[in-house]
Amino acid sequence: MRFQREAKLWSQLRHSNIVPFYGANFTTEPFFIVSEFAENGTLNDYLAKGNVGLKAKWQLMHQVAVGLSYLHRKNIIHGDLKGDNIVLSKQGVAMLTDFGFSFLDSGSCSVLAMRDRLGALQWRAPEYIANLAERPTFASDIFSLGMCIIAAVNGAKYPWGNFDSAAVRKCYEERRIPVKRPHCMTEDQWELVGKMVAFEWKVRPKLDDVLEHLANFASTEERSIPVQFANKQKLPLNQQEID
């Protein structure tokens, strides 16, 4: 059962950029998972408010990458990284959630189950949309993270804009990724993000390189922290793992 597998995997995670797991019921219906309440909602909801500056966006994306790095170091692939699966705590810290498609790299994974959420195709790497024999990989998580960055910097809900599932599939069949450099991205920033969303997975950078660049972008962008957090807590850049 996917729900039980998600609960078991999530219960083993302890990190400041992962939503804390409190418990689950999968013995009697209705099944449910109890986790920490994210007072600032999803990343998409938060960015839709329109008062998030560039520096804060890069800091949030660095936090997302730190959380993803924690998963990868545990040999876990998220498999469904997108704006709706990133939430913000009361203090404005980005946390990963929804591990229904996550799995150990050495474990099994239902590819057909992953096809259920076609609305997420804009974040999904081409290699496991076009080929039913493929499954998410560490490289496909990098692709999804790149799409999250594009959407966040643009302040948009979708990285591709108004592309439906059929249009996304057609682009992948033509071996192209129709995303352009956001006008507020520097050349250095786009050089990284463009490689992250490359069609060929071998071109995509390693997560350690992504982390280094994102930390630099987050620290050098003109300061523009949202007012509601400016006097409360600086968005953390340092990785904090709880043993």
PDB file of C-alpha atoms in Angstrom, residues 1-237:
ATOM      1  CA  MET A   1       0.000   0.000   0.000  1.00  0.00           C
ATOM      2  CA  ARG A   2       1.467   3.324  -1.106  1.00  0.00           C
ATOM      3  CA  PHE A   3       0.010   5.183   1.888  1.00  0.00           C
ATOM      4  CA  GLN A   4       1.650   2.835   4.387  1.00  0.00           C
ATOM      5  CA  ARG A   5       4.968   3.012   2.541  1.00  0.00           C
ATOM      6  CA  GLU A   6       4.818   6.827   2.547  1.00  0.00           C
ATOM      7  CA  ALA A   7       4.112   6.920   6.288  1.00  0.00           C
ATOM      8  CA  LYS A   8       6.966   4.533   7.071  1.00  0.00           C
ATOM      9  CA  LEU A   9       9.473   6.447   4.964  1.00  0.00           C
ATOM     10  CA  TRP A  10       8.363   9.864   6.238  1.00  0.00           C
ATOM     11  CA  SER A  11       8.536   8.738   9.872  1.00  0.00           C
ATOM     12  CA  GLN A  12      12.278   8.127   9.477  1.00  0.00           C
ATOM     13  CA  LEU A  13      13.066  11.672   8.311  1.00  0.00           C
ATOM     14  CA  ARG A  14      14.399  14.322  10.701  1.00  0.00           C
ATOM     15  CA  HIS A  15      15.495  17.603   9.147  1.00  0.00           C
ATOM     16  CA  SER A  16      14.667  21.302   9.405  1.00  0.00           C
ATOM     17  CA  ASN A  17      13.676  21.397   5.726  1.00  0.00           C
ATOM     18  CA  ILE A  18      11.396  18.351   5.911  1.00  0.00           C
ATOM     19  CA  VAL A  19       7.878  18.681   7.356  1.00  0.00           C
ATOM     20  CA  PRO A  20       7.926  16.908  10.749  1.00  0.00           C
ATOM     21  CA  PHE A  21       5.969  13.637  10.864  1.00  0.00           C
ATOM     22  CA  TYR A  22       3.886  13.081  14.004  1.00  0.00           C
ATOM     23  CA  GLY A  23       2.021   9.857  13.311  1.00  0.00           C
ATOM     24  CA  ALA A  24      -0.313   7.926  11.023  1.00  0.00           C
ATOM     25  CA  ASN A  25      -3.316   5.640  11.020  1.00  0.00           C
ATOM     26  CA  PHE A  26      -3.408   2.937   8.368  1.00  0.00           C
ATOM     27  CA  THR A  27      -5.225   0.197  10.275  1.00  0.00           C
ATOM     28  CA  THR A  28      -8.815   1.452   9.988  1.00  0.00           C
ATOM     29  CA  GLU A  29     -10.426   3.889   7.583  1.00  0.00           C
ATOM     30  CA  PRO A  30     -10.170   6.769   7.140  1.00  0.00           C
ATOM     31  CA  PHE A  31      -6.396   6.498   6.732  1.00  0.00           C
ATOM     32  CA  PHE A  32      -4.452   9.646   7.568  1.00  0.00           C
ATOM     33  CA  ILE A  33      -1.048  11.112   8.347  1.00  0.00           C
ATOM     34  CA  VAL A  34      -0.478  13.714  11.057  1.00  0.00           C
ATOM     35  CA  SER A  35       2.290  16.237  10.412  1.00  0.00           C
ATOM     36  CA  GLU A  36       3.259  19.718  11.498  1.00  0.00           C
ATOM     37  CA  PHE A  37       0.903  22.435  10.281  1.00  0.00           C
ATOM     38  CA  ALA A  38       2.591  24.788   7.804  1.00  0.00           C
ATOM     39  CA  GLU A  39       1.081  28.155   8.698  1.00  0.00           C
ATOM     40  CA  ASN A  40       2.264  29.904   5.540  1.00  0.00           C
ATOM     41  CA  GLY A  41       0.828  27.268   3.208  1.00  0.00           C
ATOM     42  CA  THR A  42       2.406  25.970   0.029  1.00  0.00           C
ATOM     43  CA  LEU A  43       5.166  27.726  -1.871  1.00  0.00           C
ATOM     44  CA  ASN A  44       2.670  28.494  -4.636  1.00  0.00           C
ATOM     45  CA  ASP A  45       0.250  30.095  -2.173  1.00  0.00           C
ATOM     46  CA  TYR A  46       3.021  32.068  -0.521  1.00  0.00           C
ATOM     47  CA  LEU A  47       4.437  33.438  -3.778  1.00  0.00           C
ATOM     48  CA  ALA A  48       0.943  34.319  -5.012  1.00  0.00           C
ATOM     49  CA  LYS A  49       0.798  37.015  -2.321  1.00  0.00           C
ATOM     50  CA  GLY A  50       3.233  38.958  -4.496  1.00  0.00           C
ATOM     51  CA  ASN A  51       5.375  40.477  -1.736  1.00  0.00           C
ATOM     52  CA  VAL A  52       8.343  38.105  -1.893  1.00  0.00           C
ATOM     53  CA  GLY A  53      11.613  39.628  -3.065  1.00  0.00           C
ATOM     54  CA  LEU A  54      14.292  37.969  -5.169  1.00  0.00           C
ATOM     55  CA  LYS A  55      16.672  37.402  -2.272  1.00  0.00           C
ATOM     56  CA  ALA A  56      13.958  35.636  -0.293  1.00  0.00           C
ATOM     57  CA  LYS A  57      13.093  33.479  -3.314  1.00  0.00           C
ATOM     58  CA  TRP A  58      16.691  32.343  -3.739  1.00  0.00           C
ATOM     59  CA  GLN A  59      16.962  31.666  -0.018  1.00  0.00           C
ATOM     60  CA  LEU A  60      13.815  29.544  -0.133  1.00  0.00           C
ATOM     61  CA  MET A  61      15.112  27.618  -3.145  1.00  0.00           C
ATOM     62  CA  HIS A  62      18.378  26.993  -1.319  1.00  0.00           C
ATOM     63  CA  GLN A  63      16.415  25.609   1.622  1.00  0.00           C
ATOM     64  CA  VAL A  64      14.476  23.326  -0.727  1.00  0.00           C
ATOM     65  CA  ALA A  65      17.775  22.091  -2.176  1.00  0.00           C
ATOM     66  CA  VAL A  66      19.128  21.453   1.337  1.00  0.00           C
ATOM     67  CA  GLY A  67      16.061  19.346   2.137  1.00  0.00           C
ATOM     68  CA  LEU A  68      16.445  17.470  -1.135  1.00  0.00           C
ATOM     69  CA  SER A  69      20.131  16.880  -0.402  1.00  0.00           C
ATOM     70  CA  TYR A  70      19.168  15.343   2.940  1.00  0.00           C
ATOM     71  CA  LEU A  71      16.876  12.906   1.115  1.00  0.00           C
ATOM     72  CA  HIS A  72      19.488  12.044  -1.502  1.00  0.00           C
ATOM     73  CA  ARG A  73      22.135  11.378   1.151  1.00  0.00           C
ATOM     74  CA  LYS A  74      19.709   8.879   2.626  1.00  0.00           C
ATOM     75  CA  ASN A  75      19.389   7.342  -0.852  1.00  0.00           C
ATOM     76  CA  ILE A  76      15.799   8.606  -1.140  1.00  0.00           C
ATOM     77  CA  ILE A  77      14.376  10.077  -4.346  1.00  0.00           C
ATOM     78  CA  HIS A  78      11.456  12.469  -3.828  1.00  0.00           C
ATOM     79  CA  GLY A  79       9.901  11.835  -7.241  1.00  0.00           C
ATOM     80  CA  ASP A  80       7.215  14.545  -7.121  1.00  0.00           C
ATOM     81  CA  LEU A  81       8.934  17.826  -6.300  1.00  0.00           C
ATOM     82  CA  LYS A  82       6.801  20.862  -7.228  1.00  0.00           C
ATOM     83  CA  GLY A  83       5.463  24.063  -5.723  1.00  0.00           C
ATOM     84  CA  ASP A  84       2.476  22.413  -4.077  1.00  0.00           C
ATOM     85  CA  ASN A  85       4.764  19.913  -2.312  1.00  0.00           C
ATOM     86  CA  ILE A  86       6.875  22.641  -0.718  1.00  0.00           C
ATOM     87  CA  VAL A  87       5.376  24.377   2.311  1.00  0.00           C
ATOM     88  CA  LEU A  88       6.472  27.205   4.592  1.00  0.00           C
ATOM     89  CA  SER A  89       6.531  27.135   8.368  1.00  0.00           C
ATOM     90  CA  LYS A  90       5.346  29.942  10.628  1.00  0.00           C
ATOM     91  CA  GLN A  91       8.917  31.303  10.556  1.00  0.00           C
ATOM     92  CA  GLY A  92       9.012  31.244   6.746  1.00  0.00           C
ATOM     93  CA  VAL A  93      11.260  28.188   6.391  1.00  0.00           C
ATOM     94  CA  ALA A  94      10.749  26.015   3.296  1.00  0.00           C
ATOM     95  CA  MET A  95      10.021  22.334   3.964  1.00  0.00           C
ATOM     96  CA  LEU A  96       9.454  19.370   1.650  1.00  0.00           C
ATOM     97  CA  THR A  97       6.326  17.282   2.032  1.00  0.00           C
ATOM     98  CA  ASP A  98       4.212  14.652   0.218  1.00  0.00           C
ATOM     99  CA  PHE A  99       6.378  11.549  -0.013  1.00  0.00           C
ATOM    100  CA  GLY A 100       3.802   9.384  -1.776  1.00  0.00           C
ATOM    101  CA  PHE A 101       6.076   8.946  -4.779  1.00  0.00           C
ATOM    102  CA  SER A 102       9.344   8.870  -2.836  1.00  0.00           C
ATOM    103  CA  PHE A 103      11.354   5.672  -2.567  1.00  0.00           C
ATOM    104  CA  LEU A 104      14.769   4.286  -1.793  1.00  0.00           C
ATOM    105  CA  ASP A 105      16.946   4.205  -4.892  1.00  0.00           C
ATOM    106  CA  SER A 106      17.494   0.487  -4.311  1.00  0.00           C
ATOM    107  CA  GLY A 107      13.789  -0.189  -3.750  1.00  0.00           C
ATOM    108  CA  SER A 108      10.789  -0.797  -5.927  1.00  0.00           C
ATOM    109  CA  CYS A 109       8.559   1.855  -7.434  1.00  0.00           C
ATOM    110  CA  SER A 110       5.262   1.687  -9.282  1.00  0.00           C
ATOM    111  CA  VAL A 111       5.753   3.633 -12.507  1.00  0.00           C
ATOM    112  CA  LEU A 112       2.075   3.384 -13.410  1.00  0.00           C
ATOM    113  CA  ALA A 113       1.120   4.904 -10.060  1.00  0.00           C
ATOM    114  CA  MET A 114       3.301   7.898 -10.816  1.00  0.00           C
ATOM    115  CA  ARG A 115       1.339   8.498 -14.024  1.00  0.00           C
ATOM    116  CA  ASP A 116      -1.774   9.289 -11.979  1.00  0.00           C
ATOM    117  CA  ARG A 117      -0.838  12.902 -11.380  1.00  0.00           C
ATOM    118  CA  LEU A 118      -0.637  14.233 -14.909  1.00  0.00           C
ATOM    119  CA  GLY A 119      -1.084  17.785 -13.647  1.00  0.00           C
ATOM    120  CA  ALA A 120       2.508  17.678 -12.429  1.00  0.00           C
ATOM    121  CA  LEU A 121       4.037  16.966 -15.838  1.00  0.00           C
ATOM    122  CA  GLN A 122       5.613  20.424 -16.083  1.00  0.00           C
ATOM    123  CA  TRP A 123       7.910  19.501 -13.196  1.00  0.00           C
ATOM    124  CA  ARG A 124       8.675  15.969 -14.375  1.00  0.00           C
ATOM    125  CA  ALA A 125      11.813  15.044 -16.242  1.00  0.00           C
ATOM    126  CA  PRO A 126      11.300  13.862 -19.826  1.00  0.00           C
ATOM    127  CA  GLU A 127      13.052  10.532 -19.339  1.00  0.00           C
ATOM    128  CA  TYR A 128      10.341   9.097 -17.130  1.00  0.00           C
ATOM    129  CA  ILE A 129       7.352  10.620 -18.890  1.00  0.00           C
ATOM    130  CA  ALA A 130       8.245   9.383 -22.364  1.00  0.00           C
ATOM    131  CA  ASN A 131       9.449   5.929 -21.320  1.00  0.00           C
ATOM    132  CA  LEU A 132       7.239   3.752 -19.137  1.00  0.00           C
ATOM    133  CA  ALA A 133      10.288   1.646 -18.280  1.00  0.00           C
ATOM    134  CA  GLU A 134      11.908   4.579 -16.493  1.00  0.00           C
ATOM    135  CA  ARG A 135      11.334   5.797 -12.954  1.00  0.00           C
ATOM    136  CA  PRO A 136      12.416   8.919 -11.058  1.00  0.00           C
ATOM    137  CA  THR A 137      16.123   9.264 -10.360  1.00  0.00           C
ATOM    138  CA  PHE A 138      18.387  11.671  -8.514  1.00  0.00           C
ATOM    139  CA  ALA A 139      18.834  13.467 -11.855  1.00  0.00           C
ATOM    140  CA  SER A 140      15.085  13.791 -12.371  1.00  0.00           C
ATOM    141  CA  ASP A 141      14.801  15.365  -8.911  1.00  0.00           C
ATOM    142  CA  ILE A 142      17.370  17.940 -10.081  1.00  0.00           C
ATOM    143  CA  PHE A 143      15.167  18.664 -13.110  1.00  0.00           C
ATOM    144  CA  SER A 144      12.127  19.163 -10.881  1.00  0.00           C
ATOM    145  CA  LEU A 145      14.086  21.466  -8.577  1.00  0.00           C
ATOM    146  CA  GLY A 146      15.120  23.540 -11.586  1.00  0.00           C
ATOM    147  CA  MET A 147      11.492  23.901 -12.633  1.00  0.00           C
ATOM    148  CA  CYS A 148      10.598  24.955  -9.083  1.00  0.00           C
ATOM    149  CA  ILE A 149      13.259  27.663  -9.285  1.00  0.00           C
ATOM    150  CA  ILE A 150      11.965  28.950 -12.627  1.00  0.00           C
ATOM    151  CA  ALA A 151       8.401  29.137 -11.331  1.00  0.00           C
ATOM    152  CA  ALA A 152       9.464  30.785  -8.060  1.00  0.00           C
ATOM    153  CA  VAL A 153      11.663  33.441  -9.655  1.00  0.00           C
ATOM    154  CA  ASN A 154       8.900  34.227 -12.153  1.00  0.00           C
ATOM    155  CA  GLY A 155       6.337  34.318  -9.347  1.00  0.00           C
ATOM    156  CA  ALA A 156       4.254  31.852 -11.352  1.00  0.00           C
ATOM    157  CA  LYS A 157       2.332  28.739 -10.390  1.00  0.00           C
ATOM    158  CA  TYR A 158       3.583  26.759 -13.393  1.00  0.00           C
ATOM    159  CA  PRO A 159       7.120  26.865 -14.841  1.00  0.00           C
ATOM    160  CA  TRP A 160       5.897  26.339 -18.422  1.00  0.00           C
ATOM    161  CA  GLY A 161       2.895  28.635 -18.277  1.00  0.00           C
ATOM    162  CA  ASN A 162      -0.364  27.439 -19.832  1.00  0.00           C
ATOM    163  CA  PHE A 163       0.895  24.084 -21.142  1.00  0.00           C
ATOM    164  CA  ASP A 164      -1.492  21.180 -20.638  1.00  0.00           C
ATOM    165  CA  SER A 165      -0.347  17.563 -20.337  1.00  0.00           C
ATOM    166  CA  ALA A 166      -0.678  16.894 -24.071  1.00  0.00           C
ATOM    167  CA  ALA A 167       1.455  19.939 -24.917  1.00  0.00           C
ATOM    168  CA  VAL A 168       4.140  18.883 -22.440  1.00  0.00           C
ATOM    169  CA  ARG A 169       4.268  15.387 -23.914  1.00  0.00           C
ATOM    170  CA  LYS A 170       4.528  16.802 -27.441  1.00  0.00           C
ATOM    171  CA  CYS A 171       7.481  18.975 -26.451  1.00  0.00           C
ATOM    172  CA  TYR A 172       9.234  15.990 -24.940  1.00  0.00           C
ATOM    173  CA  GLU A 173       8.584  13.948 -28.068  1.00  0.00           C
ATOM    174  CA  GLU A 174      10.299  16.750 -29.983  1.00  0.00           C
ATOM    175  CA  ARG A 175      13.151  16.656 -27.446  1.00  0.00           C
ATOM    176  CA  ARG A 176      12.761  20.267 -26.348  1.00  0.00           C
ATOM    177  CA  ILE A 177      12.118  22.121 -23.096  1.00  0.00           C
ATOM    178  CA  PRO A 178      10.212  25.360 -23.897  1.00  0.00           C
ATOM    179  CA  VAL A 179      11.287  27.431 -20.911  1.00  0.00           C
ATOM    180  CA  LYS A 180      13.106  30.722 -21.229  1.00  0.00           C
ATOM    181  CA  ARG A 181      15.421  32.602 -18.929  1.00  0.00           C
ATOM    182  CA  PRO A 182      13.321  34.706 -16.528  1.00  0.00           C
ATOM    183  CA  HIS A 183      14.004  38.404 -17.063  1.00  0.00           C
ATOM    184  CA  CYS A 184      15.194  38.826 -13.457  1.00  0.00           C
ATOM    185  CA  MET A 185      17.756  35.994 -13.648  1.00  0.00           C
ATOM    186  CA  THR A 186      21.384  36.833 -14.256  1.00  0.00           C
ATOM    187  CA  GLU A 187      23.410  34.959 -16.859  1.00  0.00           C
ATOM    188  CA  ASP A 188      25.233  33.046 -14.116  1.00  0.00           C
ATOM    189  CA  GLN A 189      21.959  32.024 -12.513  1.00  0.00           C
ATOM    190  CA  TRP A 190      20.483  30.884 -15.811  1.00  0.00           C
ATOM    191  CA  GLU A 191      23.635  28.962 -16.674  1.00  0.00           C
ATOM    192  CA  LEU A 192      22.978  26.796 -13.613  1.00  0.00           C
ATOM    193  CA  VAL A 193      19.197  26.524 -13.876  1.00  0.00           C
ATOM    194  CA  GLY A 194      19.290  25.914 -17.627  1.00  0.00           C
ATOM    195  CA  LYS A 195      21.536  22.897 -17.055  1.00  0.00           C
ATOM    196  CA  MET A 196      19.269  21.652 -14.265  1.00  0.00           C
ATOM    197  CA  VAL A 197      16.340  21.450 -16.696  1.00  0.00           C
ATOM    198  CA  ALA A 198      18.358  20.033 -19.592  1.00  0.00           C
ATOM    199  CA  PHE A 199      16.583  17.395 -21.686  1.00  0.00           C
ATOM    200  CA  GLU A 200      19.491  14.962 -21.312  1.00  0.00           C
ATOM    201  CA  TRP A 201      19.859  13.871 -17.710  1.00  0.00           C
ATOM    202  CA  LYS A 202      23.638  13.483 -18.043  1.00  0.00           C
ATOM    203  CA  VAL A 203      23.977  17.242 -18.601  1.00  0.00           C
ATOM    204  CA  ARG A 204      22.331  18.150 -15.298  1.00  0.00           C
ATOM    205  CA  PRO A 205      24.654  19.215 -12.459  1.00  0.00           C
ATOM    206  CA  LYS A 206      25.143  17.295  -9.248  1.00  0.00           C
ATOM    207  CA  LEU A 207      23.176  18.459  -6.231  1.00  0.00           C
ATOM    208  CA  ASP A 208      26.318  19.500  -4.337  1.00  0.00           C
ATOM    209  CA  ASP A 209      27.132  21.941  -7.149  1.00  0.00           C
ATOM    210  CA  VAL A 210      23.557  23.216  -7.147  1.00  0.00           C
ATOM    211  CA  LEU A 211      23.716  23.815  -3.387  1.00  0.00           C
ATOM    212  CA  GLU A 212      26.931  25.796  -3.670  1.00  0.00           C
ATOM    213  CA  HIS A 213      25.548  28.034  -6.409  1.00  0.00           C
ATOM    214  CA  LEU A 214      22.183  28.569  -4.719  1.00  0.00           C
ATOM    215  CA  ALA A 215      23.889  29.574  -1.469  1.00  0.00           C
ATOM    216  CA  ASN A 216      25.886  32.137  -3.425  1.00  0.00           C
ATOM    217  CA  PHE A 217      22.816  33.467  -5.243  1.00  0.00           C
ATOM    218  CA  ALA A 218      20.900  33.720  -1.972  1.00  0.00           C
ATOM    219  CA  SER A 219      23.650  35.714  -0.295  1.00  0.00           C
ATOM    220  CA  THR A 220      24.433  38.101  -3.157  1.00  0.00           C
ATOM    221  CA  GLU A 221      20.945  39.068  -4.365  1.00  0.00           C
ATOM    222  CA  GLU A 222      19.755  42.498  -3.289  1.00  0.00           C
ATOM    223  CA  ARG A 223      18.147  42.096   0.115  1.00  0.00           C
ATOM    224  CA  SER A 224      14.374  41.900  -0.148  1.00  0.00           C
ATOM    225  CA  ILE A 225      13.021  39.830   2.746  1.00  0.00           C
ATOM    226  CA  PRO A 226       9.220  39.837   3.126  1.00  0.00           C
ATOM    227  CA  VAL A 227       8.131  42.398   5.712  1.00  0.00           C
ATOM    228  CA  GLN A 228       6.384  39.844   7.915  1.00  0.00           C
ATOM    229  CA  PHE A 229       9.684  37.988   8.452  1.00  0.00           C
ATOM    230  CA  ALA A 230      12.180  40.847   8.354  1.00  0.00           C
ATOM    231  CA  ASN A 231      12.367  41.306  12.119  1.00  0.00           C
ATOM    232  CA  LYS A 232      11.653  37.736  13.151  1.00  0.00           C
ATOM    233  CA  GLN A 233      14.104  35.312  11.629  1.00  0.00           C
ATOM    234  CA  LYS A 234      16.680  35.426   8.913  1.00  0.00           C
ATOM    235  CA  LEU A 235      15.992  32.683   6.402  1.00  0.00           C
ATOM    236  CA  PRO A 236      18.648  30.075   7.234  1.00  0.00           C
ATOM    237  CA  LEU A 237      21.217  29.080   4.652  1.00  0.00           C
TER     238      LEU A 237
END
